[in-house]
PDB file of C-alpha atoms in Angstrom:
ATOM      1  CA  UNK A   1     -57.191  66.641  88.441  1.00  0.00           C
ATOM      2  CA  UNK A   2     -60.597  67.443  87.690  1.00  0.00           C
ATOM      3  CA  UNK A   3     -63.404  69.053  89.666  1.00  0.00           C
ATOM      4  CA  UNK A   4     -65.419  65.206  91.435  1.00  0.00           C
ATOM      5  CA  UNK A   5     -62.615  63.436  90.076  1.00  0.00           C
ATOM      6  CA  UNK A   6     -61.288  60.747  92.888  1.00  0.00           C
ATOM      7  CA  UNK A   7     -57.514  61.654  93.583  1.00  0.00           C
ATOM      8  CA  UNK A   8     -54.703  58.497  93.877  1.00  0.00           C
ATOM      9  CA  UNK A   9     -52.639  58.312  96.314  1.00  0.00           C
ATOM     10  CA  UNK A  10     -48.634  57.369  95.970  1.00  0.00           C
ATOM     11  CA  UNK A  11     -45.411  57.869  97.279  1.00  0.00           C
ATOM     12  CA  UNK A  12     -43.451  60.543  96.359  1.00  0.00           C
ATOM     13  CA  UNK A  13     -40.243  59.444  97.052  1.00  0.00           C
ATOM     14  CA  UNK A  14     -38.335  56.169  96.939  1.00  0.00           C
ATOM     15  CA  UNK A  15     -35.798  56.067  99.964  1.00  0.00           C
ATOM     16  CA  UNK A  16     -33.133  53.543 100.153  1.00  0.00           C
ATOM     17  CA  UNK A  17     -32.521  51.844 103.327  1.00  0.00           C
ATOM     18  CA  UNK A  18     -28.596  52.482 104.069  1.00  0.00           C
ATOM     19  CA  UNK A  19     -27.187  50.355 107.375  1.00  0.00           C
ATOM     20  CA  UNK A  20     -23.548  51.026 108.639  1.00  0.00           C
ATOM     21  CA  UNK A  21     -22.072  47.936 110.294  1.00  0.00           C
ATOM     22  CA  UNK A  22     -20.120  49.209 113.285  1.00  0.00           C
ATOM     23  CA  UNK A  23     -16.039  48.349 112.783  1.00  0.00           C
ATOM     24  CA  UNK A  24     -13.753  47.856 115.662  1.00  0.00           C
ATOM     25  CA  UNK A  25     -10.071  49.416 116.823  1.00  0.00           C
ATOM     26  CA  UNK A  26      -8.774  48.039 119.570  1.00  0.00           C
ATOM     27  CA  UNK A  27      -5.175  48.773 121.445  1.00  0.00           C
ATOM     28  CA  UNK A  28      -3.787  46.442 123.643  1.00  0.00           C
ATOM     29  CA  UNK A  29      -0.589  47.247 126.312  1.00  0.00           C
ATOM     30  CA  UNK A  30       0.773  43.872 128.618  1.00  0.00           C
ATOM     31  CA  UNK A  31       1.760  45.817 131.618  1.00  0.00           C
ATOM     32  CA  UNK A  32       5.515  44.434 132.834  1.00  0.00           C
ATOM     33  CA  UNK A  33       5.424  43.968 136.589  1.00  0.00           C
ATOM     34  CA  UNK A  34       9.562  44.257 135.862  1.00  0.00           C
ATOM     35  CA  UNK A  35       9.253  47.899 135.016  1.00  0.00           C
ATOM     36  CA  UNK A  36       5.813  50.122 137.145  1.00  0.00           C
ATOM     37  CA  UNK A  37       8.268  50.491 139.514  1.00  0.00           C
ATOM     38  CA  UNK A  38       9.674  53.898 137.603  1.00  0.00           C
ATOM     39  CA  UNK A  39       6.263  54.927 137.402  1.00  0.00           C
ATOM     40  CA  UNK A  40       5.855  55.880 141.177  1.00  0.00           C
ATOM     41  CA  UNK A  41       2.950  52.954 141.165  1.00  0.00           C
ATOM     42  CA  UNK A  42       1.254  50.735 139.561  1.00  0.00           C
ATOM     43  CA  UNK A  43      -1.696  53.032 139.508  1.00  0.00           C
ATOM     44  CA  UNK A  44       0.556  55.839 137.968  1.00  0.00           C
ATOM     45  CA  UNK A  45       2.589  53.088 135.749  1.00  0.00           C
ATOM     46  CA  UNK A  46      -1.673  51.777 134.836  1.00  0.00           C
ATOM     47  CA  UNK A  47      -3.114  55.135 134.178  1.00  0.00           C
ATOM     48  CA  UNK A  48      -0.202  56.140 131.685  1.00  0.00           C
ATOM     49  CA  UNK A  49      -0.070  53.171 129.269  1.00  0.00           C
ATOM     50  CA  UNK A  50      -4.532  54.128 129.859  1.00  0.00           C
ATOM     51  CA  UNK A  51      -4.137  57.491 128.271  1.00  0.00           C
ATOM     52  CA  UNK A  52      -1.156  56.015 125.675  1.00  0.00           C
ATOM     53  CA  UNK A  53      -3.463  53.853 124.636  1.00  0.00           C
ATOM     54  CA  UNK A  54      -6.648  56.315 124.801  1.00  0.00           C
ATOM     55  CA  UNK A  55      -4.907  58.201 122.558  1.00  0.00           C
ATOM     56  CA  UNK A  56      -3.654  55.692 119.341  1.00  0.00           C
ATOM     57  CA  UNK A  57      -7.172  54.486 119.798  1.00  0.00           C
ATOM     58  CA  UNK A  58      -8.148  58.132 118.381  1.00  0.00           C
ATOM     59  CA  UNK A  59      -4.722  57.573 115.836  1.00  0.00           C
ATOM     60  CA  UNK A  60      -6.959  55.495 114.424  1.00  0.00           C
ATOM     61  CA  UNK A  61      -9.715  56.628 114.196  1.00  0.00           C
ATOM     62  CA  UNK A  62      -8.989  59.693 112.986  1.00  0.00           C
ATOM     63  CA  UNK A  63      -6.858  58.078 109.959  1.00  0.00           C
ATOM     64  CA  UNK A  64      -9.646  55.373 108.949  1.00  0.00           C
ATOM     65  CA  UNK A  65     -12.154  58.381 109.486  1.00  0.00           C
ATOM     66  CA  UNK A  66     -10.706  60.015 106.096  1.00  0.00           C
ATOM     67  CA  UNK A  67      -8.964  57.090 104.169  1.00  0.00           C
ATOM     68  CA  UNK A  68     -11.285  53.933 105.489  1.00  0.00           C
ATOM     69  CA  UNK A  69     -11.819  51.637 102.416  1.00  0.00           C
ATOM     70  CA  UNK A  70     -13.966  48.024 102.585  1.00  0.00           C
ATOM     71  CA  UNK A  71     -13.085  47.586  98.903  1.00  0.00           C
ATOM     72  CA  UNK A  72      -8.481  48.016  99.602  1.00  0.00           C
ATOM     73  CA  UNK A  73      -8.812  47.766 103.090  1.00  0.00           C
ATOM     74  CA  UNK A  74     -10.860  45.176 103.608  1.00  0.00           C
ATOM     75  CA  UNK A  75     -14.385  45.073 105.634  1.00  0.00           C
ATOM     76  CA  UNK A  76     -12.940  45.358 108.847  1.00  0.00           C
ATOM     77  CA  UNK A  77     -12.230  49.355 107.845  1.00  0.00           C
ATOM     78  CA  UNK A  78     -14.723  51.721 108.284  1.00  0.00           C
ATOM     79  CA  UNK A  79     -15.921  53.566 104.866  1.00  0.00           C
ATOM     80  CA  UNK A  80     -14.363  57.476 105.294  1.00  0.00           C
ATOM     81  CA  UNK A  81     -14.929  60.247 103.324  1.00  0.00           C
ATOM     82  CA  UNK A  82     -12.924  59.458 100.368  1.00  0.00           C
ATOM     83  CA  UNK A  83     -14.591  56.589  99.994  1.00  0.00           C
ATOM     84  CA  UNK A  84     -17.889  57.882 101.300  1.00  0.00           C
ATOM     85  CA  UNK A  85     -17.209  60.629  98.444  1.00  0.00           C
ATOM     86  CA  UNK A  86     -17.075  58.646  95.945  1.00  0.00           C
ATOM     87  CA  UNK A  87     -19.968  56.984  95.982  1.00  0.00           C
ATOM     88  CA  UNK A  88     -21.677  59.921  95.404  1.00  0.00           C
ATOM     89  CA  UNK A  89     -22.489  61.597  91.556  1.00  0.00           C
ATOM     90  CA  UNK A  90     -20.640  63.625  89.445  1.00  0.00           C
ATOM     91  CA  UNK A  91     -23.239  65.856  88.727  1.00  0.00           C
ATOM     92  CA  UNK A  92     -26.074  66.283  90.138  1.00  0.00           C
ATOM     93  CA  UNK A  93     -28.470  69.106  88.609  1.00  0.00           C
ATOM     94  CA  UNK A  94     -26.934  69.655  85.145  1.00  0.00           C
ATOM     95  CA  UNK A  95     -23.774  70.670  86.797  1.00  0.00           C
ATOM     96  CA  UNK A  96     -20.542  68.477  86.692  1.00  0.00           C
ATOM     97  CA  UNK A  97     -19.289  68.060  89.780  1.00  0.00           C
ATOM     98  CA  UNK A  98     -20.891  69.332  91.864  1.00  0.00           C
ATOM     99  CA  UNK A  99     -19.161  68.315  95.388  1.00  0.00           C
ATOM    100  CA  UNK A 100     -16.929  65.559  93.297  1.00  0.00           C
ATOM    101  CA  UNK A 101     -14.638  68.273  92.360  1.00  0.00           C
ATOM    102  CA  UNK A 102     -11.503  67.209  90.805  1.00  0.00           C
ATOM    103  CA  UNK A 103      -8.423  69.534  90.546  1.00  0.00           C
ATOM    104  CA  UNK A 104      -6.540  67.765  88.211  1.00  0.00           C
ATOM    105  CA  UNK A 105      -2.774  68.081  89.690  1.00  0.00           C
ATOM    106  CA  UNK A 106      -3.141  71.852  89.432  1.00  0.00           C
ATOM    107  CA  UNK A 107      -3.207  74.698  92.791  1.00  0.00           C
ATOM    108  CA  UNK A 108      -6.503  75.416  94.852  1.00  0.00           C
ATOM    109  CA  UNK A 109      -9.245  77.621  92.987  1.00  0.00           C
ATOM    110  CA  UNK A 110     -10.726  79.620  94.821  1.00  0.00           C
ATOM    111  CA  UNK A 111     -14.022  79.047  92.135  1.00  0.00           C
ATOM    112  CA  UNK A 112     -14.136  75.401  92.519  1.00  0.00           C
ATOM    113  CA  UNK A 113     -14.047  76.136  96.798  1.00  0.00           C
ATOM    114  CA  UNK A 114     -17.547  78.510  95.701  1.00  0.00           C
ATOM    115  CA  UNK A 115     -19.132  76.063  93.619  1.00  0.00           C
ATOM    116  CA  UNK A 116     -18.914  73.205  96.512  1.00  0.00           C
ATOM    117  CA  UNK A 117     -19.838  74.728  98.876  1.00  0.00           C
ATOM    118  CA  UNK A 118     -22.412  75.936  96.788  1.00  0.00           C
ATOM    119  CA  UNK A 119     -23.465  72.644  95.723  1.00  0.00           C
ATOM    120  CA  UNK A 120     -23.700  71.699  98.887  1.00  0.00           C
ATOM    121  CA  UNK A 121     -28.025  72.628  99.111  1.00  0.00           C
ATOM    122  CA  UNK A 122     -27.969  71.847 102.553  1.00  0.00           C
ATOM    123  CA  UNK A 123     -25.113  73.817 103.845  1.00  0.00           C
ATOM    124  CA  UNK A 124     -22.014  73.576 105.218  1.00  0.00           C
ATOM    125  CA  UNK A 125     -20.674  73.297 108.984  1.00  0.00           C
ATOM    126  CA  UNK A 126     -16.798  72.604 108.487  1.00  0.00           C
ATOM    127  CA  UNK A 127     -14.347  72.865 105.743  1.00  0.00           C
ATOM    128  CA  UNK A 128     -11.582  70.078 105.967  1.00  0.00           C
ATOM    129  CA  UNK A 129      -8.223  71.481 104.986  1.00  0.00           C
ATOM    130  CA  UNK A 130      -5.038  70.015 104.693  1.00  0.00           C
ATOM    131  CA  UNK A 131      -2.435  71.985 106.651  1.00  0.00           C
ATOM    132  CA  UNK A 132      -0.244  72.978 103.788  1.00  0.00           C
ATOM    133  CA  UNK A 133      -3.238  74.543 101.332  1.00  0.00           C
ATOM    134  CA  UNK A 134      -4.836  75.725 104.586  1.00  0.00           C
ATOM    135  CA  UNK A 135      -0.983  77.940 104.654  1.00  0.00           C
ATOM    136  CA  UNK A 136      -1.218  78.502 101.170  1.00  0.00           C
ATOM    137  CA  UNK A 137      -4.984  79.597 101.587  1.00  0.00           C
ATOM    138  CA  UNK A 138      -3.232  82.254 104.548  1.00  0.00           C
ATOM    139  CA  UNK A 139       0.200  83.694 101.926  1.00  0.00           C
ATOM    140  CA  UNK A 140      -2.202  83.709  98.930  1.00  0.00           C
ATOM    141  CA  UNK A 141      -5.045  86.418 101.873  1.00  0.00           C
ATOM    142  CA  UNK A 142      -1.933  88.262 103.270  1.00  0.00           C
ATOM    143  CA  UNK A 143       1.536  88.285 102.131  1.00  0.00           C
ATOM    144  CA  UNK A 144       1.245  85.953  97.925  1.00  0.00           C
ATOM    145  CA  UNK A 145      -1.050  87.482  95.223  1.00  0.00           C
ATOM    146  CA  UNK A 146      -3.586  89.485  97.375  1.00  0.00           C
ATOM    147  CA  UNK A 147      -2.783  92.950  95.347  1.00  0.00           C
ATOM    148  CA  UNK A 148      -2.141  91.341  92.224  1.00  0.00           C
ATOM    149  CA  UNK A 149      -5.932  91.040  92.236  1.00  0.00           C
ATOM    150  CA  UNK A 150      -8.359  92.109  94.368  1.00  0.00           C
ATOM    151  CA  UNK A 151      -6.124  95.477  95.675  1.00  0.00           C
ATOM    152  CA  UNK A 152      -4.092  95.332  98.914  1.00  0.00           C
ATOM    153  CA  UNK A 153      -5.181  94.922 102.684  1.00  0.00           C
ATOM    154  CA  UNK A 154      -4.255  97.073 105.299  1.00  0.00           C
ATOM    155  CA  UNK A 155      -3.043  94.887 108.259  1.00  0.00           C
ATOM    156  CA  UNK A 156      -1.854  96.318 112.199  1.00  0.00           C
ATOM    157  CA  UNK A 157       1.125  94.751 113.947  1.00  0.00           C
ATOM    158  CA  UNK A 158      -1.292  92.464 116.106  1.00  0.00           C
ATOM    159  CA  UNK A 159      -2.821  91.249 112.104  1.00  0.00           C
ATOM    160  CA  UNK A 160       0.246  90.726 110.024  1.00  0.00           C
ATOM    161  CA  UNK A 161       0.841  87.118 108.754  1.00  0.00           C
ATOM    162  CA  UNK A 162      -2.349  85.802 110.598  1.00  0.00           C
ATOM    163  CA  UNK A 163      -4.546  82.054 109.546  1.00  0.00           C
ATOM    164  CA  UNK A 164      -7.380  82.440 107.067  1.00  0.00           C
ATOM    165  CA  UNK A 165     -10.434  80.941 110.538  1.00  0.00           C
ATOM    166  CA  UNK A 166     -13.343  80.432 107.713  1.00  0.00           C
ATOM    167  CA  UNK A 167     -14.172  81.211 103.867  1.00  0.00           C
ATOM    168  CA  UNK A 168     -17.273  82.656 102.252  1.00  0.00           C
ATOM    169  CA  UNK A 169     -18.544  82.234 107.108  1.00  0.00           C
ATOM    170  CA  UNK A 170     -17.800  78.414 106.740  1.00  0.00           C
ATOM    171  CA  UNK A 171     -15.054  77.720 109.964  1.00  0.00           C
ATOM    172  CA  UNK A 172     -11.673  75.974 108.810  1.00  0.00           C
ATOM    173  CA  UNK A 173     -11.093  73.451 110.438  1.00  0.00           C
ATOM    174  CA  UNK A 174      -6.734  71.829 110.100  1.00  0.00           C
ATOM    175  CA  UNK A 175      -5.927  68.924 110.236  1.00  0.00           C
ATOM    176  CA  UNK A 176      -2.803  66.333 110.346  1.00  0.00           C
ATOM    177  CA  UNK A 177      -4.769  63.753 108.956  1.00  0.00           C
ATOM    178  CA  UNK A 178      -4.777  65.294 105.738  1.00  0.00           C
ATOM    179  CA  UNK A 179      -1.735  63.515 104.504  1.00  0.00           C
ATOM    180  CA  UNK A 180      -0.622  63.954 101.280  1.00  0.00           C
ATOM    181  CA  UNK A 181      -2.094  61.725  98.718  1.00  0.00           C
ATOM    182  CA  UNK A 182      -1.820  59.562  95.252  1.00  0.00           C
ATOM    183  CA  UNK A 183      -3.091  61.010  92.753  1.00  0.00           C
ATOM    184  CA  UNK A 184      -6.893  60.463  91.774  1.00  0.00           C
ATOM    185  CA  UNK A 185      -6.509  59.387  95.498  1.00  0.00           C
ATOM    186  CA  UNK A 186     -10.427  58.173  95.787  1.00  0.00           C
ATOM    187  CA  UNK A 187     -12.224  58.785  92.554  1.00  0.00           C
ATOM    188  CA  UNK A 188     -11.181  55.165  91.604  1.00  0.00           C
ATOM    189  CA  UNK A 189     -11.290  52.230  93.646  1.00  0.00           C
ATOM    190  CA  UNK A 190      -7.662  51.329  93.114  1.00  0.00           C
ATOM    191  CA  UNK A 191      -7.106  53.911  94.799  1.00  0.00           C
ATOM    192  CA  UNK A 192      -9.459  55.318  98.089  1.00  0.00           C
ATOM    193  CA  UNK A 193      -6.924  54.687 100.980  1.00  0.00           C
ATOM    194  CA  UNK A 194      -2.953  55.443  98.278  1.00  0.00           C
ATOM    195  CA  UNK A 195      -1.031  57.707 100.351  1.00  0.00           C
ATOM    196  CA  UNK A 196       1.916  59.293  98.853  1.00  0.00           C
ATOM    197  CA  UNK A 197       4.191  61.682 101.131  1.00  0.00           C
ATOM    198  CA  UNK A 198       5.748  63.180  97.763  1.00  0.00           C
ATOM    199  CA  UNK A 199       3.514  63.450  95.723  1.00  0.00           C
ATOM    200  CA  UNK A 200       2.160  67.600  97.045  1.00  0.00           C
ATOM    201  CA  UNK A 201      -1.543  66.541  96.102  1.00  0.00           C
ATOM    202  CA  UNK A 202      -4.602  67.090  98.774  1.00  0.00           C
ATOM    203  CA  UNK A 203      -7.317  66.371  99.492  1.00  0.00           C
ATOM    204  CA  UNK A 204     -10.356  69.725 101.042  1.00  0.00           C
ATOM    205  CA  UNK A 205     -13.130  67.839 101.982  1.00  0.00           C
ATOM    206  CA  UNK A 206     -17.132  70.276 102.811  1.00  0.00           C
ATOM    207  CA  UNK A 207     -18.884  68.292 105.732  1.00  0.00           C
ATOM    208  CA  UNK A 208     -22.501  68.963 106.406  1.00  0.00           C
ATOM    209  CA  UNK A 209     -23.125  67.803 109.495  1.00  0.00           C
ATOM    210  CA  UNK A 210     -26.393  66.118 110.921  1.00  0.00           C
ATOM    211  CA  UNK A 211     -28.096  63.497 113.525  1.00  0.00           C
ATOM    212  CA  UNK A 212     -28.895  60.760 110.692  1.00  0.00           C
ATOM    213  CA  UNK A 213     -31.258  58.929 113.773  1.00  0.00           C
ATOM    214  CA  UNK A 214     -32.834  62.010 113.068  1.00  0.00           C
ATOM    215  CA  UNK A 215     -33.606  61.851 110.169  1.00  0.00           C
ATOM    216  CA  UNK A 216     -31.387  65.354 109.395  1.00  0.00           C
ATOM    217  CA  UNK A 217     -28.949  64.969 105.909  1.00  0.00           C
ATOM    218  CA  UNK A 218     -26.217  65.488 106.797  1.00  0.00           C
ATOM    219  CA  UNK A 219     -22.654  63.041 108.476  1.00  0.00           C
ATOM    220  CA  UNK A 220     -23.235  61.420 111.442  1.00  0.00           C
ATOM    221  CA  UNK A 221     -20.209  59.533 113.531  1.00  0.00           C
ATOM    222  CA  UNK A 222     -22.098  56.406 115.379  1.00  0.00           C
ATOM    223  CA  UNK A 223     -20.451  54.503 118.278  1.00  0.00           C
ATOM    224  CA  UNK A 224     -20.958  52.331 120.329  1.00  0.00           C
ATOM    225  CA  UNK A 225     -21.747  48.431 120.128  1.00  0.00           C
ATOM    226  CA  UNK A 226     -23.388  45.606 122.247  1.00  0.00           C
ATOM    227  CA  UNK A 227     -20.668  45.627 125.157  1.00  0.00           C
ATOM    228  CA  UNK A 228     -20.220  49.336 124.639  1.00  0.00           C
ATOM    229  CA  UNK A 229     -22.375  51.593 127.132  1.00  0.00           C
ATOM    230  CA  UNK A 230     -24.331  53.488 125.669  1.00  0.00           C
ATOM    231  CA  UNK A 231     -22.628  56.901 124.755  1.00  0.00           C
ATOM    232  CA  UNK A 232     -19.258  55.198 125.948  1.00  0.00           C
ATOM    233  CA  UNK A 233     -16.552  55.536 123.107  1.00  0.00           C
ATOM    234  CA  UNK A 234     -14.190  53.421 124.511  1.00  0.00           C
ATOM    235  CA  UNK A 235     -14.159  50.295 126.333  1.00  0.00           C
ATOM    236  CA  UNK A 236     -10.855  50.199 128.831  1.00  0.00           C
ATOM    237  CA  UNK A 237     -10.568  46.225 130.134  1.00  0.00           C
ATOM    238  CA  UNK A 238      -8.201  44.496 132.930  1.00  0.00           C
ATOM    239  CA  UNK A 239      -6.076  41.500 132.717  1.00  0.00           C
ATOM    240  CA  UNK A 240      -5.215  40.954 136.253  1.00  0.00           C
ATOM    241  CA  UNK A 241      -1.519  37.821 134.638  1.00  0.00           C
ATOM    242  CA  UNK A 242      -1.414  37.376 131.308  1.00  0.00           C
ATOM    243  CA  UNK A 243       0.022  33.816 129.960  1.00  0.00           C
ATOM    244  CA  UNK A 244       3.683  32.835 129.721  1.00  0.00           C
ATOM    245  CA  UNK A 245       3.189  36.376 130.706  1.00  0.00           C
ATOM    246  CA  UNK A 246       4.986  38.224 133.771  1.00  0.00           C
ATOM    247  CA  UNK A 247       2.611  40.985 133.028  1.00  0.00           C
ATOM    248  CA  UNK A 248      -0.738  42.211 133.513  1.00  0.00           C
ATOM    249  CA  UNK A 249      -3.025  43.418 130.437  1.00  0.00           C
ATOM    250  CA  UNK A 250      -4.712  46.608 129.144  1.00  0.00           C
ATOM    251  CA  UNK A 251      -7.080  46.878 126.247  1.00  0.00           C
ATOM    252  CA  UNK A 252      -8.850  49.383 124.752  1.00  0.00           C
ATOM    253  CA  UNK A 253     -11.798  48.721 122.653  1.00  0.00           C
ATOM    254  CA  UNK A 254     -14.512  51.353 120.128  1.00  0.00           C
ATOM    255  CA  UNK A 255     -17.233  50.414 117.915  1.00  0.00           C
ATOM    256  CA  UNK A 256     -17.726  52.863 115.161  1.00  0.00           C
ATOM    257  CA  UNK A 257     -17.933  54.352 111.806  1.00  0.00           C
ATOM    258  CA  UNK A 258     -19.514  56.815 109.305  1.00  0.00           C
ATOM    259  CA  UNK A 259     -22.823  57.378 108.950  1.00  0.00           C
ATOM    260  CA  UNK A 260     -24.085  60.243 105.936  1.00  0.00           C
ATOM    261  CA  UNK A 261     -28.100  60.839 105.925  1.00  0.00           C
ATOM    262  CA  UNK A 262     -27.703  61.967 102.255  1.00  0.00           C
ATOM    263  CA  UNK A 263     -25.704  62.030  98.897  1.00  0.00           C
ATOM    264  CA  UNK A 264     -24.716  65.774 100.394  1.00  0.00           C
ATOM    265  CA  UNK A 265     -22.986  64.718 103.960  1.00  0.00           C
ATOM    266  CA  UNK A 266     -19.332  65.199 102.312  1.00  0.00           C
ATOM    267  CA  UNK A 267     -18.285  67.814  99.445  1.00  0.00           C
ATOM    268  CA  UNK A 268     -15.303  67.033  98.888  1.00  0.00           C
ATOM    269  CA  UNK A 269     -12.512  68.955  96.031  1.00  0.00           C
ATOM    270  CA  UNK A 270      -9.389  66.068  95.308  1.00  0.00           C
ATOM    271  CA  UNK A 271      -6.134  66.642  94.000  1.00  0.00           C
ATOM    272  CA  UNK A 272      -4.613  69.849  94.991  1.00  0.00           C
ATOM    273  CA  UNK A 273      -1.443  70.526  94.276  1.00  0.00           C
ATOM    274  CA  UNK A 274       0.442  72.259  96.996  1.00  0.00           C
ATOM    275  CA  UNK A 275       0.962  75.671  94.837  1.00  0.00           C
ATOM    276  CA  UNK A 276       0.023  79.626  95.488  1.00  0.00           C
ATOM    277  CA  UNK A 277      -3.645  79.507  95.245  1.00  0.00           C
ATOM    278  CA  UNK A 278      -5.886  80.939  91.929  1.00  0.00           C
ATOM    279  CA  UNK A 279      -9.438  82.905  91.997  1.00  0.00           C
TER     280      UNK A 279
END
């Protein structure tokens, strides 16, 4: 602007309003009067079934948060990590595969892992690893390849065989819910929910957590709903007498989804082969 000229007000940034409808997961079971005496009292029976239902709902949610897919799983599914990562561009700032790296059915490359962390501009709170690939990283550091690449480490007796718990200072979270996947899972609309117990391919996720309600750029697990009290992940309902059953009933219900505060909330390396780690 020149001296004395009128300054023009314009919006510097444009924001896209994004909504995430809560999805519903429920488990319910009859409390059969014929078998309740096995548990001592009815209260014991109901309490045990309540714990089992809670665990079952949590398993469903954990699976959906990775492999949930509204395209192939239907509108009742949440938007899981694979589906979310597939919506992000593969090139930002001129560098391809910034946060959506296809390992092309090869072993985990530490170079690609460093690249993924670097390109998460808001930082990474944790790396979500399948156990098979985490074990490969352990072996790389402890016994399989260190001497051939960066010299020999000296370990005490207590440290031999120890797990790698972080990479570049970022904690590694191992999970049973990242399973063997079909080739190209999450890279196109037809394979977002595909799992394959014999493929030997896995995915790794880099997660930036944040509270979307406070305009933070990370990933938020959202839950609640009109019929759940604030802060309540699961609601318990008891039915004194089921119609046509000699039993009462117990139901656990949860309303949940994921919300991303930016396209840099989730990063991914997919098609990682269960093989010796490379540099």
